[in-house]
Coordinates of C-alpha atoms in Angstrom, one line a residue:
Chain A
M69 CA -11.4 -39.4 4.1
T70 CA -10.7 -37.2 1.1
S71 CA -10.4 -33.4 1.7
L72 CA -13.8 -33.0 0.1
Q73 CA -15.4 -35.6 2.5
R74 CA -13.7 -34.1 5.5
L75 CA -15.0 -30.6 4.7
L76 CA -18.5 -31.7 3.9
T77 CA -18.7 -33.6 7.2
A78 CA -17.5 -30.6 9.1
L79 CA -19.9 -28.3 7.3
Q80 CA -22.7 -30.7 8.3
H81 CA -21.7 -30.1 11.9
R82 CA -20.4 -33.6 12.4
E83 CA -16.9 -34.7 13.3
P84 CA -14.7 -35.9 10.4
D85 CA -11.5 -37.9 10.8
R86 CA -9.6 -34.7 11.6
A87 CA -10.3 -31.0 11.7
P88 CA -10.2 -29.6 8.1
Y89 CA -8.1 -26.7 7.3
M90 CA -7.9 -24.2 4.5
M91 CA -4.5 -22.6 3.8
L92 CA -5.7 -19.4 2.2
V93 CA -2.4 -18.9 0.4
T94 CA -2.3 -16.7 -2.8
M95 CA 1.1 -14.9 -3.3
H96 CA 3.0 -17.9 -1.9
G97 CA 2.5 -19.6 -5.3
A98 CA 4.7 -16.9 -6.8
K99 CA 7.3 -17.5 -4.2
A100 CA 7.1 -21.2 -4.8
L101 CA 7.6 -20.7 -8.6
G102 CA 10.4 -18.2 -8.1
M103 CA 8.4 -15.5 -9.9
P104 CA 7.5 -11.9 -9.2
I105 CA 3.9 -11.5 -8.0
R106 CA 2.9 -9.5 -11.2
E107 CA 4.2 -12.2 -13.5
Y108 CA 2.6 -14.9 -11.4
F109 CA -0.9 -13.5 -11.7
S110 CA -0.5 -12.8 -15.4
K111 CA -1.3 -16.3 -16.4
A112 CA -3.9 -18.8 -15.2
E113 CA -1.3 -21.6 -15.7
H114 CA 1.1 -20.0 -13.2
V115 CA -1.6 -19.9 -10.5
V116 CA -2.7 -23.5 -11.2
E117 CA 0.9 -24.7 -10.9
G118 CA 1.4 -22.6 -7.8
Q119 CA -1.8 -23.7 -6.1
L120 CA -1.1 -27.5 -6.8
L121 CA 2.4 -27.0 -5.5
L122 CA 1.3 -25.4 -2.4
R123 CA -1.3 -28.1 -1.6
R124 CA 1.3 -30.8 -2.0
K125 CA 3.6 -28.9 0.4
F126 CA 1.1 -27.9 3.0
R127 CA -1.6 -30.6 2.6
H128 CA -4.7 -28.3 3.0
D129 CA -8.1 -29.4 2.3
A130 CA -9.2 -26.9 -0.3
I131 CA -7.9 -25.1 -3.3
Y132 CA -8.2 -21.4 -3.2
A133 CA -8.8 -19.9 -6.7
F134 CA -8.6 -16.3 -5.3
F135 CA -6.0 -14.1 -7.2
Y136 CA -6.4 -10.8 -5.5
A137 CA -9.3 -8.5 -4.4
A138 CA -8.5 -5.7 -6.9
L139 CA -8.9 -8.0 -9.8
E140 CA -12.6 -7.4 -9.6
I141 CA -12.4 -3.8 -10.4
E142 CA -10.4 -4.2 -13.6
P143 CA -13.6 -5.1 -15.7
W144 CA -15.2 -1.9 -14.3
G145 CA -12.3 0.1 -15.6
G146 CA -10.3 0.3 -12.3
E147 CA -6.6 0.5 -12.0
V148 CA -4.5 -2.2 -10.2
V149 CA -1.2 -1.4 -8.6
F150 CA 1.3 -4.2 -8.2
T151 CA 3.9 -4.4 -5.5
D152 CA 6.8 -6.8 -5.0
D153 CA 5.8 -7.9 -1.5
G154 CA 2.1 -7.8 -1.1
P155 CA -1.2 -8.3 -2.9
P156 CA -1.9 -6.2 -5.9
N157 CA -3.9 -3.2 -4.6
S158 CA -6.7 -1.1 -6.1
G159 CA -5.4 2.3 -7.4
R160 CA -7.1 5.5 -7.8
P161 CA -10.9 4.9 -7.6
F162 CA -12.5 5.1 -11.0
L163 CA -15.8 6.6 -9.7
E164 CA -14.9 10.1 -8.9
S165 CA -18.4 11.5 -8.1
P166 CA -21.8 10.2 -7.1
G167 CA -23.1 11.6 -10.4
E168 CA -21.2 8.8 -12.3
I169 CA -23.2 6.1 -10.5
R170 CA -26.4 6.7 -12.4
G171 CA -25.0 5.7 -15.7
L172 CA -22.9 2.8 -14.4
K173 CA -23.4 -0.5 -16.1
P174 CA -22.1 -3.7 -14.7
P175 CA -19.5 -5.3 -16.9
R176 CA -20.1 -8.7 -18.5
V177 CA -17.9 -11.5 -17.2
S178 CA -17.3 -12.8 -20.7
D179 CA -15.9 -9.5 -21.8
S180 CA -13.3 -9.4 -19.1
E181 CA -9.8 -10.8 -19.8
S182 CA -8.9 -10.8 -16.0
L183 CA -12.1 -12.6 -14.9
N184 CA -11.6 -15.1 -17.7
K185 CA -8.1 -15.8 -16.5
V186 CA -9.5 -16.8 -13.1
L187 CA -12.3 -19.0 -14.8
R188 CA -9.5 -20.7 -16.8
A189 CA -7.5 -21.3 -13.6
I190 CA -10.6 -22.9 -11.9
T191 CA -11.3 -25.1 -14.9
L192 CA -7.7 -26.3 -15.0
L193 CA -7.6 -26.8 -11.2
K194 CA -10.8 -28.9 -11.4
Q195 CA -9.4 -31.1 -14.1
S196 CA -6.3 -31.7 -11.9
V197 CA -7.9 -32.2 -8.5
G198 CA -11.2 -33.8 -9.5
E199 CA -13.4 -34.8 -6.5
D200 CA -10.4 -35.0 -4.1
A201 CA -10.6 -31.4 -2.9
P202 CA -13.1 -28.6 -3.5
I203 CA -12.1 -25.4 -5.2
F204 CA -13.3 -22.2 -3.7
G205 CA -14.0 -19.1 -5.9
V206 CA -14.2 -15.7 -4.4
V207 CA -16.4 -12.6 -4.9
M208 CA -16.4 -9.2 -3.3
S209 CA -19.9 -8.4 -1.8
P210 CA -21.8 -5.6 -3.6
F211 CA -21.8 -3.8 -0.3
S212 CA -18.0 -3.9 0.1
L213 CA -16.8 -3.5 -3.6
P214 CA -17.5 0.3 -3.5
V215 CA -14.4 0.8 -1.3
M216 CA -12.3 0.1 -4.3
Q217 CA -14.7 1.6 -6.8
M218 CA -15.0 5.1 -5.2
G219 CA -12.7 5.0 -2.1
F220 CA -13.9 4.4 1.5
E221 CA -14.5 8.0 2.3
N222 CA -16.7 8.8 -0.6
Y223 CA -18.5 5.5 0.0
L224 CA -19.4 6.4 3.5
N225 CA -20.5 9.8 2.4
L226 CA -22.8 8.1 -0.1
M227 CA -24.1 5.6 2.5
Y228 CA -25.1 8.3 4.9
E229 CA -26.0 11.2 2.6
D230 CA -27.2 9.9 -0.7
R231 CA -29.2 6.8 -0.4
S232 CA -30.7 7.0 -3.9
S233 CA -27.2 6.8 -5.5
F234 CA -26.2 4.2 -2.9
H235 CA -29.0 1.9 -4.0
H236 CA -28.2 2.5 -7.7
L237 CA -24.7 1.4 -7.1
M238 CA -25.9 -1.7 -5.1
E239 CA -28.1 -2.7 -8.0
A240 CA -25.2 -2.6 -10.5
N241 CA -22.9 -4.4 -8.1
Q242 CA -25.4 -7.1 -7.3
E243 CA -25.9 -8.0 -10.9
F244 CA -22.2 -8.3 -11.4
C245 CA -21.6 -10.2 -8.2
A246 CA -24.2 -13.0 -9.0
S247 CA -23.0 -13.5 -12.6
W248 CA -19.3 -13.4 -11.5
A249 CA -20.0 -16.0 -8.7
N250 CA -22.1 -18.3 -11.0
A251 CA -19.4 -18.1 -13.7
Q252 CA -16.9 -19.5 -11.2
L253 CA -19.3 -22.3 -10.2
E254 CA -19.9 -23.2 -13.8
A255 CA -16.0 -23.4 -14.3
G256 CA -15.7 -25.9 -11.5
A257 CA -15.7 -24.1 -8.2
A258 CA -17.4 -26.1 -5.5
G259 CA -18.3 -22.9 -3.4
I260 CA -17.9 -19.3 -3.2
V261 CA -16.3 -17.1 -0.5
Y262 CA -18.3 -13.9 -0.2
F263 CA -16.0 -11.2 1.1
D264 CA -17.9 -8.6 3.0
P265 CA -15.6 -6.6 5.4
V266 CA -17.7 -3.4 5.3
S267 CA -20.6 -5.2 6.9
S268 CA -18.5 -5.8 10.0
P269 CA -19.8 -3.9 13.1
Q270 CA -16.3 -2.5 13.3
M271 CA -16.9 -0.7 10.0
I272 CA -20.7 0.2 10.2
P273 CA -23.0 0.4 13.3
R274 CA -24.6 -2.9 14.1
S275 CA -28.0 -1.2 13.6
L276 CA -27.2 -0.5 9.9
Y277 CA -26.4 -4.2 9.0
P278 CA -30.1 -5.4 8.9
E279 CA -31.1 -2.3 7.0
L280 CA -28.3 -2.1 4.3
A281 CA -26.0 -5.1 4.2
H282 CA -28.1 -8.1 5.2
P283 CA -30.7 -7.8 2.4
I284 CA -28.0 -7.7 -0.2
A285 CA -26.1 -10.7 1.3
K286 CA -29.4 -12.7 1.5
R287 CA -30.3 -11.9 -2.1
M288 CA -26.8 -12.6 -3.4
I289 CA -26.7 -16.0 -1.6
A290 CA -30.0 -17.0 -3.0
E291 CA -28.9 -16.0 -6.5
I292 CA -25.6 -17.7 -6.3
K293 CA -26.1 -21.3 -7.4
G294 CA -23.8 -23.1 -5.0
P295 CA -22.8 -22.9 -1.3
V296 CA -21.5 -19.6 0.0
A297 CA -19.3 -18.8 3.0
T298 CA -19.1 -15.2 4.2
H299 CA -15.8 -13.7 5.1
F300 CA -15.2 -10.5 7.1
A301 CA -11.6 -10.3 6.2
S302 CA -10.3 -9.7 9.7
G303 CA -13.4 -7.7 10.7
S304 CA -15.4 -8.8 13.8
C305 CA -18.8 -10.4 13.3
L306 CA -19.9 -11.7 16.7
P307 CA -22.5 -8.9 17.3
I308 CA -24.3 -9.7 14.0
L309 CA -23.6 -13.4 13.8
E310 CA -27.3 -14.4 14.4
D311 CA -28.3 -12.2 11.5
V312 CA -25.5 -13.5 9.3
I313 CA -26.8 -17.0 9.8
T314 CA -30.2 -15.9 8.3
T315 CA -28.6 -14.9 5.0
G316 CA -28.3 -18.5 4.1
T317 CA -24.5 -18.7 4.3
I318 CA -23.0 -21.9 5.4
G319 CA -19.7 -20.6 6.9
V320 CA -18.2 -17.4 8.3
G321 CA -14.6 -16.3 8.2
V322 CA -13.9 -14.8 11.7
S323 CA -11.4 -12.4 13.1
A324 CA -8.4 -13.0 15.3
E325 CA -9.7 -10.3 17.5
E326 CA -12.7 -12.3 18.5
D327 CA -12.7 -15.3 20.8
L328 CA -13.4 -18.6 19.0
G329 CA -15.2 -20.1 22.1
S330 CA -17.7 -17.1 22.2
L331 CA -18.2 -17.4 18.5
K332 CA -18.8 -21.2 18.8
S333 CA -21.4 -20.7 21.4
V334 CA -23.5 -18.9 18.8
S335 CA -22.5 -20.9 15.7
R336 CA -22.8 -24.4 17.1
G337 CA -25.0 -26.5 14.8
K338 CA -26.0 -23.4 12.7
I339 CA -23.0 -22.1 10.8
T340 CA -19.3 -23.3 10.3
L341 CA -16.6 -21.1 11.7
I342 CA -13.6 -20.5 9.4
G343 CA -10.5 -19.0 11.1
N344 CA -8.9 -17.5 13.0
L345 CA -5.1 -17.6 13.0
N346 CA -3.7 -14.1 13.0
G347 CA -1.9 -13.8 9.6
L348 CA -0.1 -10.7 10.5
E349 CA 1.4 -12.1 13.7
M350 CA 2.1 -15.4 11.9
R351 CA 5.1 -13.7 10.2
R352 CA 7.0 -14.0 13.5
W353 CA 5.7 -17.3 14.9
T354 CA 8.1 -20.0 15.7
P355 CA 7.1 -23.6 14.9
Q356 CA 6.3 -23.9 18.6
E357 CA 4.1 -20.8 18.6
A358 CA 2.3 -22.1 15.4
E359 CA 1.6 -25.3 17.2
I360 CA 0.2 -23.7 20.3
K361 CA -2.0 -21.4 18.2
V362 CA -3.4 -24.3 16.1
K363 CA -4.0 -26.3 19.3
N364 CA -5.8 -23.5 21.0
A365 CA -8.0 -22.9 18.0
I366 CA -8.9 -26.6 17.7
A367 CA -9.7 -26.8 21.5
K368 CA -12.0 -23.9 21.4
A369 CA -14.0 -24.6 18.2
A370 CA -13.5 -28.0 16.6
R371 CA -15.5 -30.3 18.8
G372 CA -18.8 -31.3 17.1
G373 CA -17.6 -30.2 13.6
G374 CA -18.6 -26.9 12.2
F375 CA -15.1 -25.7 12.2
I376 CA -12.4 -25.2 9.5
L377 CA -9.1 -23.9 10.6
A378 CA -7.7 -21.0 8.5
D379 CA -6.2 -17.7 8.8
N380 CA -8.4 -14.7 9.8
H381 CA -8.0 -12.5 6.7
G382 CA -8.5 -14.8 3.8
E383 CA -5.1 -14.0 2.4
I384 CA -2.0 -15.0 4.2
P385 CA 0.7 -12.3 4.0
Y386 CA 3.6 -12.8 1.5
Q387 CA 6.0 -12.4 4.5
V388 CA 4.9 -15.5 6.3
P389 CA 7.7 -18.2 5.9
D390 CA 6.9 -21.5 4.4
E391 CA 8.3 -23.1 7.5
T392 CA 5.5 -21.5 9.6
L393 CA 2.9 -22.8 7.1
S394 CA 4.5 -26.3 7.4
A395 CA 4.4 -26.0 11.2
I396 CA 0.7 -25.2 11.0
A397 CA 0.1 -28.3 8.8
D398 CA 2.1 -30.5 11.2
A399 CA 0.1 -29.1 14.2
V400 CA -3.2 -29.9 12.5
D401 CA -2.0 -33.4 12.0
K402 CA -0.8 -33.7 15.5
W403 CA -3.8 -32.2 17.3
G404 CA -6.7 -32.2 14.9
H405 CA -7.7 -35.9 14.8
Y406 CA -11.1 -36.6 16.3
P407 CA -12.5 -37.5 18.7
L408 CA -10.2 -34.8 20.3
E409 CA -10.2 -36.5 23.7
W410 CA -7.3 -34.3 24.8
V411 CA -9.6 -31.2 24.7
A412 CA -11.8 -32.6 27.5
V413 CA -8.8 -33.8 29.5
E414 CA -7.0 -30.3 29.3
K415 CA -10.3 -28.5 30.2
Chain B
M268 CA -21.3 20.3 31.1
R269 CA -22.1 16.6 31.5
V270 CA -25.6 16.7 30.0
P271 CA -24.7 18.8 26.9
A272 CA -21.6 16.6 26.3
T273 CA -23.8 13.3 26.4
Q274 CA -26.3 15.1 24.1
F275 CA -23.5 16.1 21.7
L276 CA -22.0 12.5 21.7
D277 CA -25.5 11.0 21.0
A278 CA -25.9 13.4 18.1
L279 CA -22.5 12.3 16.7
L280 CA -23.4 8.7 17.1
S281 CA -26.6 9.3 15.2
V282 CA -24.7 11.2 12.6
D283 CA -27.1 14.1 13.2
R284 CA -25.4 17.4 12.2
V285 CA -28.4 19.6 13.1
R286 CA -28.7 18.2 16.6
A287 CA -25.0 18.5 17.2
R288 CA -25.0 22.1 16.0
Q289 CA -28.0 22.8 18.2
V290 CA -26.4 21.4 21.4
L291 CA -23.5 23.9 20.9
S292 CA -25.8 26.8 19.9
D293 CA -27.6 26.4 23.2
L294 CA -24.3 26.9 25.0
E295 CA -23.1 29.9 23.1
S296 CA -24.2 32.5 25.7
H297 CA -22.6 30.5 28.5
I298 CA -19.2 29.4 27.3
T299 CA -16.6 30.6 24.7
P300 CA -16.0 28.7 21.5
L301 CA -12.7 27.4 22.9
E302 CA -14.4 26.1 26.0
Q303 CA -16.9 24.4 23.7
I304 CA -14.0 22.7 21.8
D305 CA -12.2 21.7 25.0
G306 CA -15.1 20.9 27.1
I307 CA -17.6 19.3 24.7
I308 CA -16.2 18.5 21.3
V309 CA -12.7 17.0 22.2
P310 CA -14.1 14.8 25.1
S311 CA -16.9 13.6 22.9
L312 CA -14.4 12.5 20.2
D313 CA -12.1 11.0 22.9
R314 CA -15.2 9.0 24.2
L315 CA -16.1 8.0 20.7
G316 CA -12.6 6.8 20.1
L317 CA -12.7 4.6 23.3
M318 CA -16.0 3.2 22.1
W319 CA -14.4 2.3 18.8
E320 CA -11.6 0.6 20.6
K321 CA -14.1 -1.4 22.8
G322 CA -16.2 -2.3 19.7
T323 CA -19.2 -0.3 20.6
A324 CA -18.8 2.3 17.9
A325 CA -18.0 1.7 14.2
L326 CA -15.5 3.3 12.0
S327 CA -18.1 5.0 9.9
Q328 CA -19.4 6.8 13.0
V329 CA -15.8 7.9 14.0
Y330 CA -15.4 9.2 10.4
M331 CA -18.8 11.0 10.2
A332 CA -18.3 12.5 13.8
G333 CA -14.9 13.8 12.7
R334 CA -16.3 15.5 9.7
I335 CA -19.2 17.1 11.7
C336 CA -16.9 18.3 14.3
E337 CA -14.4 19.6 11.9
E338 CA -17.2 21.6 10.2
L339 CA -18.3 23.1 13.5
V340 CA -14.7 24.0 14.7
E341 CA -14.0 25.6 11.2
E342 CA -16.9 27.9 11.9
M343 CA -15.8 28.7 15.4
L344 CA -12.1 29.0 14.7
P345 CA -11.5 30.1 11.0
P346 CA -8.1 28.9 9.6
M347 CA -6.3 32.2 10.6
S348 CA -7.8 32.4 14.0
P349 CA -5.2 33.2 16.7
D350 CA -6.8 30.6 18.9
R351 CA -5.7 27.8 16.6
K352 CA -2.9 25.7 17.9
S353 CA -0.1 25.7 15.4
R354 CA 2.3 23.8 17.6
P355 CA 3.4 21.1 17.4
R356 CA 3.8 21.2 13.7
M357 CA 1.9 18.2 12.4
A358 CA 1.3 16.5 9.1
V359 CA -0.7 13.4 8.1
S360 CA -0.1 11.1 5.2
V361 CA -0.9 7.8 3.5
L362 CA 2.1 5.8 2.6
H363 CA 2.0 4.2 -0.9
D364 CA -1.5 2.7 -0.9
H365 CA -4.7 4.4 -2.1
H366 CA -6.7 3.8 1.1
G367 CA -7.3 7.3 2.5
L368 CA -10.1 7.0 5.1
G369 CA -7.8 6.7 8.0
K370 CA -5.9 9.8 6.9
R371 CA -9.1 11.7 6.6
I372 CA -10.4 10.6 10.0
V373 CA -7.1 11.7 11.6
Y374 CA -7.1 15.1 9.7
S375 CA -10.7 15.8 10.8
L376 CA -10.1 14.8 14.5
V377 CA -6.9 16.9 14.8
R378 CA -8.6 19.9 13.3
A379 CA -11.7 19.4 15.4
G380 CA -9.3 19.6 18.4
G381 CA -8.4 23.1 17.3
Y382 CA -5.0 22.2 16.0
E383 CA -3.4 23.0 12.6
I384 CA -2.3 20.0 10.5
L385 CA -0.9 19.6 6.9
D386 CA -2.6 17.0 4.7
Y387 CA 0.3 15.4 2.6
G388 CA -2.0 13.0 0.8
R389 CA -0.6 9.8 -0.6
R390 CA 3.1 9.8 -0.6
T391 CA 6.3 7.7 -1.2
V392 CA 9.1 7.6 1.4
D393 CA 11.3 9.9 -0.7
E394 CA 8.5 12.5 -1.0
L395 CA 7.8 12.3 2.7
I396 CA 11.5 12.9 3.7
E397 CA 11.6 16.0 1.5
M398 CA 8.3 17.4 2.8
I399 CA 9.1 16.7 6.5
E400 CA 12.3 18.6 6.2
R401 CA 10.9 21.5 4.2
D402 CA 7.9 22.0 6.6
H403 CA 9.9 21.3 9.9
I404 CA 7.4 18.8 10.9
E405 CA 7.5 17.5 14.5
I406 CA 4.8 14.8 14.3
L407 CA 4.1 12.9 11.2
L408 CA 0.9 10.8 11.4
V409 CA 0.9 7.9 9.0
S410 CA -2.2 5.9 8.2
V411 CA -1.9 2.5 6.5
L412 CA -4.2 -0.3 5.6
M413 CA -1.9 -2.7 3.8
L414 CA 0.9 -4.7 5.4
P415 CA 3.5 -3.8 2.8
S416 CA 2.8 -0.1 3.4
A417 CA 3.2 -0.5 7.1
L418 CA 6.5 -2.2 6.6
K419 CA 7.8 0.7 4.6
I420 CA 7.6 2.9 7.7
R421 CA 10.8 1.2 8.8
E422 CA 12.7 2.8 5.9
L423 CA 11.1 6.1 6.6
K424 CA 12.1 6.0 10.2
Q425 CA 15.7 4.9 9.4
R426 CA 16.2 7.6 6.8
L427 CA 15.0 10.2 9.2
A428 CA 17.2 8.9 12.0
R429 CA 20.2 9.3 9.6
N430 CA 19.5 13.0 9.5
L431 CA 20.7 14.1 13.0
S432 CA 18.7 17.4 12.9
S433 CA 15.4 15.5 12.4
Q434 CA 13.4 15.3 15.6
T435 CA 10.3 14.1 13.8
L436 CA 8.1 11.6 15.6
I437 CA 6.4 9.0 13.6
V438 CA 3.0 8.1 14.9
V439 CA 1.3 5.3 13.0
G440 CA -2.2 4.0 12.9
G441 CA -4.4 1.6 10.9
A442 CA -5.7 -2.0 10.9
P443 CA -2.3 -3.8 10.6
F444 CA -1.2 -2.1 13.9
R445 CA -4.4 -3.0 15.7
L446 CA -4.2 -6.6 14.6
D447 CA -0.5 -7.0 15.3
P448 CA 0.4 -5.0 18.5
D449 CA 4.1 -5.7 18.0
L450 CA 4.2 -4.3 14.4
A451 CA 4.8 -0.6 15.5
A452 CA 7.9 -1.6 17.4
E453 CA 9.0 -3.8 14.5
V454 CA 8.9 -0.8 12.1
G455 CA 10.4 1.6 14.6
A456 CA 7.4 3.9 15.1
D457 CA 7.5 6.3 18.1
A458 CA 3.8 5.8 19.0
V459 CA 0.6 4.2 17.8
G460 CA -2.4 6.4 17.5
R461 CA -5.3 4.0 18.2
D462 CA -7.9 6.8 18.4
A463 CA -8.3 10.5 18.7
S464 CA -7.4 10.7 22.4
D465 CA -4.0 9.1 21.7
I466 CA -3.2 11.7 18.9
M467 CA -4.4 14.6 21.2
E468 CA -2.4 13.3 24.1
I469 CA 0.8 13.1 22.0
A470 CA 0.1 16.6 20.6
R471 CA -0.6 18.1 24.0
K472 CA 2.7 16.7 25.4
L473 CA 4.8 18.2 22.6
A474 CA 3.0 21.5 22.7
D475 CA 3.7 22.0 26.5

C-alpha cells in the first residue's frame, strides 16, 4: 500500500497493511539541514527540502506542512519571537483591549507574505510527492486563536464577561480560518488539521463546549472544502468526544494524559484517533522505551483501523533526538503490521 | 462551616461573583475576615485545585475563581493590613515566553490566601537573578508554557546555586511539568506547584 492508501483505509475504520503513523516533525527539518530555526522557516524551499528529507529518514505516512502556530498571527499584525531551540512563539498580543475587536477585519490570505510562503511549500511538496502521501495543512481554530491575539487571560475575561465582543472576534476569526484552510487545500493539501486546544475540558468547563466551541467547529468543518482532523494539542478530550464526533471531523489528536483504550471504546467506528506518544518524555526515551511505547499504543488502539500513531501535541520538540524518531519508525514496522495477532495473544 | 464552604465553591465553579460575595456576607457577624479566608476561601481554592488535577474542573474556572477570591480578600485585607502575611517573601514570574495566564492564576491564588507576593512579569534569567537578590526572595514561583522556557530554569537554578548566600527556592508550574513529571527534577526545581494547595503548603512550611 502507499502511504495515502494506508491512511485512507485506517480512516475508513478498516485495517490496512500496517498501522499508519504521522511523524509530526517541524523544527527537525532545520536540524536536518544544519540551519537555525529562523532561517529554516524563512523560505518555503527550506521547509520542502526538510520535510522530504525527514520523510526519507523516518518513513512516516504523511507530510506535515505546518510551520509554527504563531505564523497565523503575522497577517493580523502580531509579533513572532524566534528562539534557537523551540518553536517560534507569539509575542506581545496585538489586541490590547476588547474595544479594538469591533473594528477588527480578518486579513486576506493573498495579502500575507507568511501565509503565501506556506502555500508555496504545499504546492512544491505536492509536486514532489504526488499521490504517494497526503500533505496536511494546519489552521488554528477561531476559538483558540485569541490566546495569541489577545493573551489567554484577557481572552478568558472576554469569554466570561463580554460575550458581545467575544462573538465579534469569533466572526472575524471564522472568516479567516475558512479562507486560510481552503487556500491550503487549493494549494495541494489533502486535509486540514484543526488545532483547538482551548476547547479541551482542561481549559474550559465541559458545559461550555456545546455552547461556545462546538458550533464554531461544526461551521468551520462544513465550510472547509476537504477532510478535517481536530487536534487538542496535548489537551484532554474524552469527556467531549461524543460531541466532537458530531462536528463532522474525521480524526482527533489525543493527549498522552488519556488512556487510548478508553478513547477507543468511544471512537470505534466513528472517528480516527491520532496520537498519543508523549513528546516531552520522548526527549529521554531509549530505543527500547520507544519500542514499548509504540507497541502499547498499537495494542490499545490499532485493531479495526481508525488509528494513526503520532505524538500527542502535533509538534515534536526540537530536543527529541533523531535516533528516537528512528526507533519509533522501526517499532511501527516491527509491531504495526496487521492483523496484529500478537495483541490478542498478549491480552 | 461545611455548608457555606460548599456554597462558596459552587459559586466559584459557576463564576458567580455576587453569590460568592453573598455567602461571605452572611457569615460576617459570626466569623472574622481571617477566619473567612482560612476557613472558606483557602479550602475552596484547595478543593478547586484538586478538582483541576482530577479533571473535574477547568483552567478557566481556576483562573476566574482566583480573580473573584483575590477581589474579596483585597476588600477584607487591604494591601497594608497587618493581617497580611509578608513571610515568606515570594515573587512570581514568567520566564521568556508571553503566556502569562499561569502567572496570573498563581498571583491571585496566593493573594487570596492572604499572602503578599511580588509580580515580576515576564523576565529573562539575568533579570530574575538581579531581582531575587535585590528583593531577598525566599520563594520564586515560575510559570511556563513552552518547553524551551522550562529548560531555562536549569540555568536560573545553577546561577542561584553559585551564589552561596542565595537560599531561594524555585517552585515551577505549567503544562510541561504536568505532561512530563520528571522535567522538574531535570531542571533542578525545588518543587512543583500543581495547584493552589501545593503553593500554600510550601509557603506555610517556610513561614513556620
